[in-house]
mmCIF file of C-alpha atoms and ligand atoms in Angstrom:
data_model
loop_
_atom_site.group_PDB
_atom_site.id
_atom_site.type_symbol
_atom_site.label_atom_id
_atom_site.label_comp_id
_atom_site.label_asym_id
_atom_site.label_seq_id
_atom_site.Cartn_x
_atom_site.Cartn_y
_atom_site.Cartn_z
ATOM 1 C CA UNK J 1 39.260 42.519 -16.398
ATOM 2 C CA UNK J 2 37.786 40.382 -14.083
ATOM 3 C CA UNK J 3 40.051 37.866 -12.450
ATOM 4 C CA UNK J 4 39.317 34.119 -12.681
ATOM 5 C CA UNK J 5 39.345 32.651 -9.334
ATOM 6 C CA UNK J 6 39.161 28.943 -8.352
ATOM 7 C CA UNK J 7 37.175 28.851 -5.146
ATOM 8 C CA UNK J 8 35.045 25.619 -4.871
ATOM 9 C CA UNK J 9 32.885 24.351 -2.236
ATOM 10 C CA UNK J 10 34.143 21.391 0.196
ATOM 11 C CA UNK J 11 34.416 17.980 -1.128
ATOM 12 C CA UNK J 12 31.809 17.036 1.209
ATOM 13 C CA UNK J 13 29.357 19.254 -0.361
ATOM 14 C CA UNK J 14 30.287 18.148 -3.760
ATOM 15 C CA UNK J 15 30.425 14.378 -3.081
ATOM 16 C CA UNK J 16 26.898 14.714 -1.735
ATOM 17 C CA UNK J 17 24.678 12.749 -4.188
ATOM 18 C CA UNK J 18 22.279 15.006 -6.010
ATOM 19 C CA UNK J 19 19.151 16.010 -3.980
ATOM 20 C CA UNK J 20 16.473 14.266 -6.228
ATOM 21 C CA UNK J 21 13.500 16.876 -5.133
ATOM 22 C CA UNK J 22 16.120 19.531 -6.674
ATOM 23 C CA UNK J 23 16.067 17.466 -10.229
ATOM 24 C CA UNK J 24 12.140 17.038 -9.569
ATOM 25 C CA UNK J 25 11.943 20.815 -9.337
ATOM 26 C CA UNK J 26 13.563 21.026 -12.991
ATOM 27 C CA UNK J 27 11.289 18.679 -14.220
ATOM 28 C CA UNK J 28 8.408 20.648 -12.966
ATOM 29 C CA UNK J 29 9.833 23.887 -14.055
ATOM 30 C CA UNK J 30 10.388 22.612 -17.735
ATOM 31 C CA UNK J 31 6.568 21.269 -17.890
ATOM 32 C CA UNK J 32 5.169 24.513 -16.424
ATOM 33 C CA UNK J 33 7.146 26.283 -18.860
ATOM 34 C CA UNK J 34 5.379 24.257 -21.702
ATOM 35 C CA UNK J 35 2.023 25.429 -20.052
ATOM 36 C CA UNK J 36 1.073 21.980 -18.305
ATOM 37 C CA UNK J 37 -1.133 22.098 -15.600
ATOM 38 C CA UNK J 38 0.642 20.068 -13.024
ATOM 39 C CA UNK J 39 -1.129 18.128 -10.118
ATOM 40 C CA UNK J 40 2.065 18.013 -7.610
ATOM 41 C CA UNK J 41 1.787 14.819 -5.645
ATOM 42 C CA UNK J 42 5.617 15.139 -5.169
ATOM 43 C CA UNK J 43 6.789 16.835 -2.058
ATOM 44 C CA UNK J 44 5.314 16.314 1.368
ATOM 45 C CA UNK J 45 4.122 19.672 1.715
ATOM 46 C CA UNK J 46 0.791 19.963 3.817
ATOM 47 C CA UNK J 47 -1.810 21.806 1.852
ATOM 48 C CA UNK J 48 -4.294 23.207 4.645
ATOM 49 C CA UNK J 49 -4.043 26.505 6.658
ATOM 50 C CA UNK J 50 -2.630 26.426 10.241
ATOM 51 C CA UNK J 51 -5.501 26.464 12.951
ATOM 52 C CA UNK J 52 -6.769 30.167 13.657
ATOM 53 C CA UNK J 53 -5.927 29.987 17.333
ATOM 54 C CA UNK J 54 -2.103 29.527 16.380
ATOM 55 C CA UNK J 55 -1.972 32.180 14.035
ATOM 56 C CA UNK J 56 -3.499 34.732 16.688
ATOM 57 C CA UNK J 57 -1.283 33.659 19.160
ATOM 58 C CA UNK J 58 1.696 34.524 16.678
ATOM 59 C CA UNK J 59 0.071 38.058 15.977
ATOM 60 C CA UNK J 60 -0.526 38.808 19.790
ATOM 61 C CA UNK J 61 3.483 37.650 20.220
ATOM 62 C CA UNK J 62 4.734 39.586 17.604
ATOM 63 C CA UNK J 63 3.065 42.779 18.910
ATOM 64 C CA UNK J 64 5.311 42.673 22.022
ATOM 65 C CA UNK J 65 8.616 44.052 21.617
ATOM 66 C CA UNK J 66 10.127 41.894 24.142
ATOM 67 C CA UNK J 67 9.881 39.248 21.316
ATOM 68 C CA UNK J 68 11.881 41.113 18.974
ATOM 69 C CA UNK J 69 15.326 40.111 20.226
ATOM 70 C CA UNK J 70 17.438 36.924 20.222
ATOM 71 C CA UNK J 71 15.306 34.010 21.690
ATOM 72 C CA UNK J 72 16.878 31.786 23.902
ATOM 73 C CA UNK J 73 18.814 28.542 22.973
ATOM 74 C CA UNK J 74 17.151 26.159 24.559
ATOM 75 C CA UNK J 75 13.549 27.574 23.853
ATOM 76 C CA UNK J 76 11.522 29.485 26.251
ATOM 77 C CA UNK J 77 10.507 27.928 29.584
ATOM 78 C CA UNK J 78 6.794 28.050 28.847
ATOM 79 C CA UNK J 79 7.533 26.341 25.613
ATOM 80 C CA UNK J 80 9.549 23.373 27.259
ATOM 81 C CA UNK J 81 6.700 23.198 29.890
ATOM 82 C CA UNK J 82 4.059 22.625 27.335
ATOM 83 C CA UNK J 83 6.003 20.093 25.393
ATOM 84 C CA UNK J 84 6.630 18.203 28.522
ATOM 85 C CA UNK J 85 2.915 18.252 29.262
ATOM 86 C CA UNK J 86 1.959 17.107 25.787
ATOM 87 C CA UNK J 87 4.433 14.110 26.066
ATOM 88 C CA UNK J 88 2.815 13.116 29.285
ATOM 89 C CA UNK J 89 -0.799 13.731 27.863
ATOM 90 C CA UNK J 90 -0.068 12.167 24.564
ATOM 91 C CA UNK J 91 2.253 9.373 25.314
ATOM 92 C CA UNK J 92 2.289 9.012 29.186
ATOM 93 C CA UNK J 93 5.993 9.656 29.462
ATOM 94 C CA UNK J 94 7.852 11.976 31.946
ATOM 95 C CA UNK J 95 10.211 14.489 30.492
ATOM 96 C CA UNK J 96 12.275 16.810 32.427
ATOM 97 C CA UNK J 97 11.478 20.318 30.893
ATOM 98 C CA UNK J 98 14.719 21.771 32.022
ATOM 99 C CA UNK J 99 17.205 19.202 30.788
ATOM 100 C CA UNK J 100 15.441 16.995 28.542
ATOM 101 C CA UNK J 101 14.040 19.199 25.445
ATOM 102 C CA UNK J 102 15.706 21.063 23.010
ATOM 103 C CA UNK J 103 13.381 23.405 20.792
ATOM 104 C CA UNK J 104 14.240 23.194 17.070
ATOM 105 C CA UNK J 105 13.858 25.230 13.855
ATOM 106 C CA UNK J 106 12.069 22.171 12.595
ATOM 107 C CA UNK J 107 12.890 18.553 13.121
ATOM 108 C CA UNK J 108 14.915 18.382 9.832
ATOM 109 C CA UNK J 109 17.542 20.990 11.485
ATOM 110 C CA UNK J 110 17.796 18.991 14.637
ATOM 111 C CA UNK J 111 18.735 15.576 12.802
ATOM 112 C CA UNK J 112 21.289 17.175 10.738
ATOM 113 C CA UNK J 113 22.835 18.672 13.709
ATOM 114 C CA UNK J 114 22.531 15.455 15.763
ATOM 115 C CA UNK J 115 24.270 13.834 13.182
ATOM 116 C CA UNK J 116 26.958 16.453 13.184
ATOM 117 C CA UNK J 117 27.281 16.416 16.853
ATOM 118 C CA UNK J 118 27.998 12.624 17.152
ATOM 119 C CA UNK J 119 29.737 11.928 13.925
ATOM 120 C CA UNK J 120 33.465 11.861 13.358
ATOM 121 C CA UNK J 121 34.948 11.296 10.049
ATOM 122 C CA UNK J 122 34.958 7.420 9.241
ATOM 123 C CA UNK J 123 32.168 6.873 11.854
ATOM 124 C CA UNK J 124 29.295 4.493 10.738
ATOM 125 C CA UNK J 125 25.786 5.413 11.253
ATOM 126 C CA UNK J 126 22.738 3.196 10.428
ATOM 127 C CA UNK J 127 20.060 4.270 8.254
ATOM 128 C CA UNK J 128 17.080 1.854 7.171
ATOM 129 C CA UNK J 129 16.445 2.376 3.381
ATOM 130 C CA UNK J 130 14.168 3.835 2.387
ATOM 131 C CA UNK J 131 14.778 6.983 4.344
ATOM 132 C CA UNK J 132 14.039 10.786 4.827
ATOM 133 C CA UNK J 133 16.984 12.088 3.261
ATOM 134 C CA UNK J 134 18.262 14.015 6.272
ATOM 135 C CA UNK J 135 18.845 10.942 7.917
ATOM 136 C CA UNK J 136 21.594 9.807 5.762
ATOM 137 C CA UNK J 137 22.656 13.598 4.730
ATOM 138 C CA UNK J 138 23.752 14.837 8.221
ATOM 139 C CA UNK J 139 26.262 11.704 8.347
ATOM 140 C CA UNK J 140 27.835 12.331 5.103
ATOM 141 C CA UNK J 141 28.114 16.152 5.819
ATOM 142 C CA UNK J 142 30.020 15.055 8.832
ATOM 143 C CA UNK J 143 32.394 12.778 6.521
ATOM 144 C CA UNK J 144 30.848 9.735 7.960
ATOM 145 C CA UNK J 145 29.607 6.593 6.506
ATOM 146 C CA UNK J 146 25.931 5.041 6.426
ATOM 147 C CA UNK J 147 25.245 1.555 6.469
ATOM 148 C CA UNK J 148 22.033 1.198 4.941
ATOM 149 C CA UNK J 149 19.588 -1.645 6.171
ATOM 150 C CA UNK J 150 16.990 -2.545 3.444
ATOM 151 C CA UNK J 151 13.601 -2.520 4.615
ATOM 152 C CA UNK J 152 11.338 -5.254 3.212
ATOM 153 C CA UNK J 153 7.818 -5.909 2.950
ATOM 154 C CA UNK J 154 8.437 -9.368 4.461
ATOM 155 C CA UNK J 155 9.566 -7.587 7.610
ATOM 156 C CA UNK J 156 6.729 -5.120 7.730
ATOM 157 C CA UNK J 157 9.501 -2.604 6.466
ATOM 158 C CA UNK J 158 11.022 -2.922 10.189
ATOM 159 C CA UNK J 159 14.995 -3.313 9.652
ATOM 160 C CA UNK J 160 16.083 -6.980 10.337
ATOM 161 C CA UNK J 161 18.825 -6.374 13.051
ATOM 162 C CA UNK J 162 20.002 -9.748 12.628
ATOM 163 C CA UNK J 163 21.016 -8.628 9.210
ATOM 164 C CA UNK J 164 23.659 -6.133 10.369
ATOM 165 C CA UNK J 165 26.987 -7.290 10.299
ATOM 166 C CA UNK J 166 28.710 -7.551 13.707
ATOM 167 C CA UNK J 167 31.685 -5.224 12.640
ATOM 168 C CA UNK J 168 28.841 -2.668 11.675
ATOM 169 C CA UNK J 169 27.057 -3.014 14.668
ATOM 170 C CA UNK J 170 30.298 -2.671 16.691
ATOM 171 C CA UNK J 171 31.435 0.423 15.117
ATOM 172 C CA UNK J 172 28.311 2.291 14.662
ATOM 173 C CA UNK J 173 27.450 5.363 16.230
ATOM 174 C CA UNK J 174 23.902 6.434 15.869
ATOM 175 C CA UNK J 175 21.024 4.443 14.543
ATOM 176 C CA UNK J 176 18.244 6.402 12.753
ATOM 177 C CA UNK J 177 14.475 5.312 12.496
ATOM 178 C CA UNK J 178 11.229 7.004 11.404
ATOM 179 C CA UNK J 179 7.963 5.360 12.415
ATOM 180 C CA UNK J 180 5.541 6.029 11.116
ATOM 181 C CA UNK J 181 7.615 6.192 7.969
ATOM 182 C CA UNK J 182 8.100 8.617 5.196
ATOM 183 C CA UNK J 183 8.129 7.399 2.361
ATOM 184 C CA UNK J 184 6.600 3.843 3.255
ATOM 185 C CA UNK J 185 4.062 4.781 5.662
ATOM 186 C CA UNK J 186 5.093 1.533 7.759
ATOM 187 C CA UNK J 187 4.258 1.845 11.195
ATOM 188 C CA UNK J 188 6.324 0.164 14.496
ATOM 189 C CA UNK J 189 5.055 -2.032 17.190
ATOM 190 C CA UNK J 190 6.309 -1.494 21.027
ATOM 191 C CA UNK J 191 7.666 -5.034 20.671
ATOM 192 C CA UNK J 192 9.910 -3.874 18.158
ATOM 193 C CA UNK J 193 11.081 -0.989 19.643
ATOM 194 C CA UNK J 194 12.074 -3.117 22.578
ATOM 195 C CA UNK J 195 14.076 -4.978 20.278
ATOM 196 C CA UNK J 196 15.803 -1.864 19.114
ATOM 197 C CA UNK J 197 16.418 -0.424 22.519
ATOM 198 C CA UNK J 198 18.141 -3.616 23.533
ATOM 199 C CA UNK J 199 20.208 -3.905 20.534
ATOM 200 C CA UNK J 200 21.197 -0.403 20.653
ATOM 201 C CA UNK J 201 22.187 -0.819 24.361
ATOM 202 C CA UNK J 202 24.308 -3.808 23.659
ATOM 203 C CA UNK J 203 26.174 -1.857 21.027
ATOM 204 C CA UNK J 204 26.330 1.391 22.494
ATOM 205 C CA UNK J 205 24.789 2.893 19.809
ATOM 206 C CA UNK J 206 22.493 6.066 20.266
ATOM 207 C CA UNK J 207 19.105 5.600 19.083
ATOM 208 C CA UNK J 208 17.520 8.461 17.198
ATOM 209 C CA UNK J 209 13.898 8.279 16.340
ATOM 210 C CA UNK J 210 12.016 10.401 14.308
ATOM 211 C CA UNK J 211 8.153 10.806 15.148
ATOM 212 C CA UNK J 212 7.462 13.508 12.475
ATOM 213 C CA UNK J 213 4.140 11.987 11.781
ATOM 214 C CA UNK J 214 3.049 10.753 15.308
ATOM 215 C CA UNK J 215 -0.517 12.470 14.751
ATOM 216 C CA UNK J 216 -1.119 11.521 11.305
ATOM 217 C CA UNK J 217 -2.642 8.264 12.009
ATOM 218 C CA UNK J 218 -5.972 6.423 11.104
ATOM 219 C CA UNK J 219 -8.250 3.866 12.078
ATOM 220 C CA UNK J 220 -7.617 3.699 15.898
ATOM 221 C CA UNK J 221 -3.650 3.338 15.395
ATOM 222 C CA UNK J 222 -1.492 5.299 17.907
ATOM 223 C CA UNK J 223 2.078 5.082 17.281
ATOM 224 C CA UNK J 224 4.612 4.908 20.260
ATOM 225 C CA UNK J 225 7.153 7.391 21.517
ATOM 226 C CA UNK J 226 10.285 5.144 22.033
ATOM 227 C CA UNK J 227 10.287 6.569 25.826
ATOM 228 C CA UNK J 228 7.404 4.411 26.363
ATOM 229 C CA UNK J 229 10.041 1.382 26.459
ATOM 230 C CA UNK J 230 12.002 0.782 29.671
ATOM 231 C CA UNK J 231 15.429 2.113 29.693
ATOM 232 C CA UNK J 232 14.951 3.857 26.478
ATOM 233 C CA UNK J 233 16.330 7.140 27.954
ATOM 234 C CA UNK J 234 19.678 5.450 28.432
ATOM 235 C CA UNK J 235 20.068 5.374 24.934
ATOM 236 C CA UNK J 236 17.545 7.363 22.811
ATOM 237 C CA UNK J 237 16.616 10.747 21.462
ATOM 238 C CA UNK J 238 13.372 11.617 19.799
ATOM 239 C CA UNK J 239 12.549 14.122 17.250
ATOM 240 C CA UNK J 240 9.071 15.835 16.828
ATOM 241 C CA UNK J 241 7.688 18.384 14.295
ATOM 242 C CA UNK J 242 4.702 20.620 14.034
ATOM 243 C CA UNK J 243 4.813 20.762 10.367
ATOM 244 C CA UNK J 244 2.258 17.873 9.512
ATOM 245 C CA UNK J 245 0.439 17.651 12.999
ATOM 246 C CA UNK J 246 -0.627 21.183 12.985
ATOM 247 C CA UNK J 247 -0.108 22.462 9.310
ATOM 248 C CA UNK J 248 3.001 24.621 10.196
ATOM 249 C CA UNK J 249 5.664 23.417 7.828
ATOM 250 C CA UNK J 250 6.191 27.050 6.880
ATOM 251 C CA UNK J 251 6.751 28.277 10.489
ATOM 252 C CA UNK J 252 9.895 25.886 10.988
ATOM 253 C CA UNK J 253 9.466 24.532 14.531
ATOM 254 C CA UNK J 254 10.016 21.209 16.372
ATOM 255 C CA UNK J 255 11.787 19.708 19.455
ATOM 256 C CA UNK J 256 13.659 16.920 20.614
ATOM 257 C CA UNK J 257 13.431 15.074 23.863
ATOM 258 C CA UNK J 258 15.470 12.403 25.442
ATOM 259 C CA UNK J 259 18.082 11.770 27.841
ATOM 260 C CA UNK J 260 19.944 15.011 29.042
ATOM 261 C CA UNK J 261 23.361 14.183 27.678
ATOM 262 C CA UNK J 262 22.063 13.601 24.031
ATOM 263 C CA UNK J 263 20.120 17.067 24.496
ATOM 264 C CA UNK J 264 23.139 18.833 25.661
ATOM 265 C CA UNK J 265 25.203 17.654 22.791
ATOM 266 C CA UNK J 266 22.423 18.737 20.282
ATOM 267 C CA UNK J 267 22.260 21.985 22.216
ATOM 268 C CA UNK J 268 25.961 22.572 22.073
ATOM 269 C CA UNK J 269 26.172 22.192 18.284
ATOM 270 C CA UNK J 270 23.092 24.373 17.930
ATOM 271 C CA UNK J 271 24.355 27.035 20.100
ATOM 272 C CA UNK J 272 27.667 27.364 17.342
ATOM 273 C CA UNK J 273 25.350 27.583 14.372
ATOM 274 C CA UNK J 274 21.922 29.333 15.122
ATOM 275 C CA UNK J 275 19.989 31.272 17.909
ATOM 276 C CA UNK J 276 16.986 29.042 18.422
ATOM 277 C CA UNK J 277 13.493 29.024 17.041
ATOM 278 C CA UNK J 278 11.899 32.590 17.041
ATOM 279 C CA UNK J 279 10.179 33.400 20.180
ATOM 280 C CA UNK J 280 6.892 34.534 18.341
ATOM 281 C CA UNK J 281 6.853 31.103 16.649
ATOM 282 C CA UNK J 282 7.604 29.542 20.042
ATOM 283 C CA UNK J 283 4.236 31.368 21.291
ATOM 284 C CA UNK J 284 2.519 30.016 18.342
ATOM 285 C CA UNK J 285 3.715 26.499 18.978
ATOM 286 C CA UNK J 286 2.551 26.739 22.549
ATOM 287 C CA UNK J 287 -0.968 27.390 21.430
ATOM 288 C CA UNK J 288 -0.724 24.542 18.730
ATOM 289 C CA UNK J 289 0.198 22.133 21.545
ATOM 290 C CA UNK J 290 -2.616 23.490 23.766
ATOM 291 C CA UNK J 291 -5.435 23.361 20.790
ATOM 292 C CA UNK J 292 -8.574 21.258 21.411
ATOM 293 C CA UNK J 293 -8.350 18.109 19.745
ATOM 294 C CA UNK J 294 -10.833 18.819 16.957
ATOM 295 C CA UNK J 295 -8.369 20.984 15.142
ATOM 296 C CA UNK J 296 -6.043 17.618 14.666
ATOM 297 C CA UNK J 297 -8.789 15.740 13.927
ATOM 298 C CA UNK J 298 -9.843 17.962 11.095
ATOM 299 C CA UNK J 299 -6.532 17.614 9.609
ATOM 300 C CA UNK J 300 -6.395 13.880 10.033
ATOM 301 C CA UNK J 301 -9.908 13.182 8.639
ATOM 302 C CA UNK J 302 -8.899 15.166 5.635
ATOM 303 C CA UNK J 303 -5.939 12.931 4.774
ATOM 304 C CA UNK J 304 -7.920 9.898 5.746
ATOM 305 C CA UNK J 305 -10.552 10.567 3.165
ATOM 306 C CA UNK J 306 -7.961 11.204 0.464
ATOM 307 C CA UNK J 307 -6.376 7.883 1.518
ATOM 308 C CA UNK J 308 -9.534 5.963 1.172
ATOM 309 C CA UNK J 309 -10.001 7.456 -2.214
ATOM 310 C CA UNK J 310 -6.420 7.177 -3.690
ATOM 311 C CA UNK J 311 -6.327 3.502 -2.220
ATOM 312 C CA UNK J 312 -9.389 2.470 -4.226
ATOM 313 C CA UNK J 313 -8.162 4.607 -7.257
ATOM 314 C CA UNK J 314 -4.636 2.724 -7.350
ATOM 315 C CA UNK J 315 -6.492 -0.754 -6.905
ATOM 316 C CA UNK J 316 -8.468 0.136 -9.864
ATOM 317 C CA UNK J 317 -5.482 0.582 -11.968
ATOM 318 C CA UNK J 318 -3.866 -2.690 -10.958
ATOM 319 C CA UNK J 319 -1.815 -2.045 -7.642
ATOM 320 C CA UNK J 320 -2.034 -4.352 -4.819
ATOM 321 C CA UNK J 321 -2.157 -1.644 -1.812
ATOM 322 C CA UNK J 322 -3.474 -1.675 1.723
ATOM 323 C CA UNK J 323 -4.760 1.080 3.496
ATOM 324 C CA UNK J 324 -1.632 2.550 5.416
ATOM 325 C CA UNK J 325 -2.378 3.197 8.958
ATOM 326 C CA UNK J 326 -0.163 6.491 9.179
ATOM 327 C CA UNK J 327 1.232 9.357 7.055
ATOM 328 C CA UNK J 328 -0.184 11.358 3.887
ATOM 329 C CA UNK J 329 1.840 8.900 1.725
ATOM 330 C CA UNK J 330 1.101 5.791 -0.471
ATOM 331 C CA UNK J 331 4.346 4.020 -1.368
ATOM 332 C CA UNK J 332 3.755 2.047 -4.731
ATOM 333 C CA UNK J 333 5.591 -0.450 -6.746
ATOM 334 C CA UNK J 334 7.053 0.707 -10.107
ATOM 335 C CA UNK J 335 6.027 -1.684 -12.860
ATOM 336 C CA UNK J 336 8.380 -3.791 -14.671
ATOM 337 C CA UNK J 337 10.572 -2.235 -17.396
ATOM 338 C CA UNK J 338 11.086 1.093 -15.412
ATOM 339 C CA UNK J 339 13.261 2.442 -12.632
ATOM 340 C CA UNK J 340 11.526 4.903 -10.419
ATOM 341 C CA UNK J 341 12.822 7.929 -12.095
ATOM 342 C CA UNK J 342 12.003 6.751 -15.673
ATOM 343 C CA UNK J 343 8.327 5.732 -14.378
ATOM 344 C CA UNK J 344 7.746 9.348 -12.743
ATOM 345 C CA UNK J 345 9.042 11.128 -15.501
ATOM 346 C CA UNK J 346 7.032 9.239 -18.242
ATOM 347 C CA UNK J 347 3.818 9.754 -16.033
ATOM 348 C CA UNK J 348 4.639 13.367 -15.675
ATOM 349 C CA UNK J 349 5.137 13.904 -19.502
ATOM 350 C CA UNK J 350 1.869 12.101 -20.244
ATOM 351 C CA UNK J 351 -0.218 13.573 -17.648
ATOM 352 C CA UNK J 352 1.056 16.490 -15.835
ATOM 353 C CA UNK J 353 0.919 14.466 -12.355
ATOM 354 C CA UNK J 354 3.847 14.440 -10.000
ATOM 355 C CA UNK J 355 5.459 11.679 -8.121
ATOM 356 C CA UNK J 356 8.456 11.141 -6.078
ATOM 357 C CA UNK J 357 10.697 8.530 -7.549
ATOM 358 C CA UNK J 358 11.705 6.063 -4.898
ATOM 359 C CA UNK J 359 15.482 6.750 -5.638
ATOM 360 C CA UNK J 360 14.954 9.962 -3.712
ATOM 361 C CA UNK J 361 14.613 7.682 -0.369
ATOM 362 C CA UNK J 362 17.602 5.424 -1.041
ATOM 363 C CA UNK J 363 19.645 2.927 -3.348
ATOM 364 C CA UNK J 364 17.508 0.192 -2.349
ATOM 365 C CA UNK J 365 14.157 2.245 -3.189
ATOM 366 C CA UNK J 366 14.429 2.340 -6.920
ATOM 367 C CA UNK J 367 11.451 -0.126 -7.396
ATOM 368 C CA UNK J 368 9.032 2.283 -5.729
ATOM 369 C CA UNK J 369 7.372 5.706 -6.010
ATOM 370 C CA UNK J 370 5.782 8.013 -3.440
ATOM 371 C CA UNK J 371 2.300 9.442 -3.799
ATOM 372 C CA UNK J 372 1.861 12.399 -1.411
ATOM 373 C CA UNK J 373 -1.936 13.368 -0.620
ATOM 374 C CA UNK J 374 -1.231 16.957 -0.382
ATOM 375 C CA UNK J 375 -3.911 18.278 -3.045
ATOM 376 C CA UNK J 376 -7.481 18.903 -2.595
ATOM 377 C CA UNK J 377 -10.372 16.188 -3.350
ATOM 378 C CA UNK J 378 -11.009 17.759 -6.660
ATOM 379 C CA UNK J 379 -7.410 17.658 -7.750
ATOM 380 C CA UNK J 380 -6.856 13.949 -6.616
ATOM 381 C CA UNK J 381 -9.858 13.271 -8.485
ATOM 382 C CA UNK J 382 -8.507 15.043 -11.547
ATOM 383 C CA UNK J 383 -5.190 13.183 -11.144
ATOM 384 C CA UNK J 384 -6.665 9.719 -10.963
ATOM 385 C CA UNK J 385 -8.712 10.643 -14.129
ATOM 386 C CA UNK J 386 -5.726 11.563 -16.019
ATOM 387 C CA UNK J 387 -3.668 8.573 -15.166
ATOM 388 C CA UNK J 388 -6.414 6.358 -16.326
ATOM 389 C CA UNK J 389 -7.133 8.264 -19.542
ATOM 390 C CA UNK J 390 -3.187 7.781 -20.280
ATOM 391 C CA UNK J 391 -3.712 4.049 -19.753
ATOM 392 C CA UNK J 392 -1.253 4.009 -16.564
ATOM 393 C CA UNK J 393 -1.623 0.828 -15.048
ATOM 394 C CA UNK J 394 0.284 -1.599 -12.782
ATOM 395 C CA UNK J 395 1.304 -4.682 -14.887
ATOM 396 C CA UNK J 396 4.147 -6.996 -13.480
ATOM 397 C CA UNK J 397 5.156 -10.324 -14.094
ATOM 398 C CA UNK J 398 8.452 -9.815 -11.967
HETATM 399 C C1 LIG E 401 10.389 11.804 8.507
HETATM 400 C C2 LIG E 401 10.466 13.170 8.551
HETATM 401 N N1 LIG E 401 11.289 13.752 9.526
HETATM 402 C C3 LIG E 401 11.293 15.167 9.453
HETATM 403 C C4 LIG E 401 10.822 16.055 8.626
HETATM 404 C C5 LIG E 401 10.959 17.379 8.662
HETATM 405 O O1 LIG E 401 10.285 18.100 9.623
HETATM 406 P P1 LIG E 401 10.205 19.694 10.025
HETATM 407 O O2 LIG E 401 9.422 20.227 8.879
HETATM 408 O O3 LIG E 401 9.897 19.827 11.221
HETATM 409 O O4 LIG E 401 11.816 19.957 9.773
HETATM 410 C C6 LIG E 401 9.991 15.424 7.637
HETATM 411 C C7 LIG E 401 9.284 16.182 6.474
HETATM 412 O O5 LIG E 401 8.919 15.888 5.550
HETATM 413 C C8 LIG E 401 9.744 13.963 7.404
HETATM 414 O O6 LIG E 401 9.198 13.608 6.494
#
């Protein structure tokens, strides 16, 4: 007879709020089981192939047995050099490839480990809401507390620093930001970044910026790196990802750049839990950073075409929505009478179209839902036709 044991996961794991994307997966599974033809505009998974020269570089690399052993913790020198050159070319900022870069198994991993490296139980980290989940979860996993600053249309979805209580600012350890923003598609100005750098210096807070959507930008908009701001190196660390820019979400590669002290702490945390990015993936990533620009333009033009089509489509259905300057997301109001989950569930049940409820991105975001434009033009067309046929409209007299 088997003995019944009582081995439970840690309280910090059990106390984490439900990951809404896991719940969304359950909804989708149930719909598929009923034979529904789903159009998944829920998760932000880029739908195109990785550019051919990147794949070719990986194939070449995998054939060399030298690359079959453990990679280096920091990332290979040629990869760090390629990153420094990219940062100079792209943002005109100088990064020391020896001490100011940490390569990552995707930005998500780095963001979680950065939070763990800097958070003791009871520390406070500041995270604007809506947020990409790991920005809060890394802190919670470290038994820290998160202070959420509500992002509002009236402030262009930039945190109102004056709204943060003095005692929170005094105690805060890390301030996470993400522009261009997932899920709201909001963008940031250099003037605002200057304010944020000054604020973090004043309060001795590590500023952690997430530039995962740095290249998914339209209409001539160029998002700044935090290091374009004077003195940012004193206080900031910035995360970059290959997932969206180069259609490489499945390869798991990214990097952090910044002050060597913060990079060193991230490195130390990582040396305890992983062995770094596969050398084969690093070789592919070097090829990606050196791709001719037209490869990136092609990816961006595809999203731009979808954005134009979807904005027009939602406008016809009654939403007041402007053309976002970046990301592959639309962030739309939930009509009166619903919260974000009941709204998305109703749409899924009636049309088979999947959107992400705003509550997935924070407690203040339950009045919004996110549309990910990660399906072909034909499928997006079909999705809009289904919404129209099901009489899904925006009606509001709040
Ligand atoms: C804001 C933001 N940061 C980071 C990531 C994750 O990047 P990576 O795939 O490099 O882990 C995502 C993915 O959706 C994101 O939206």
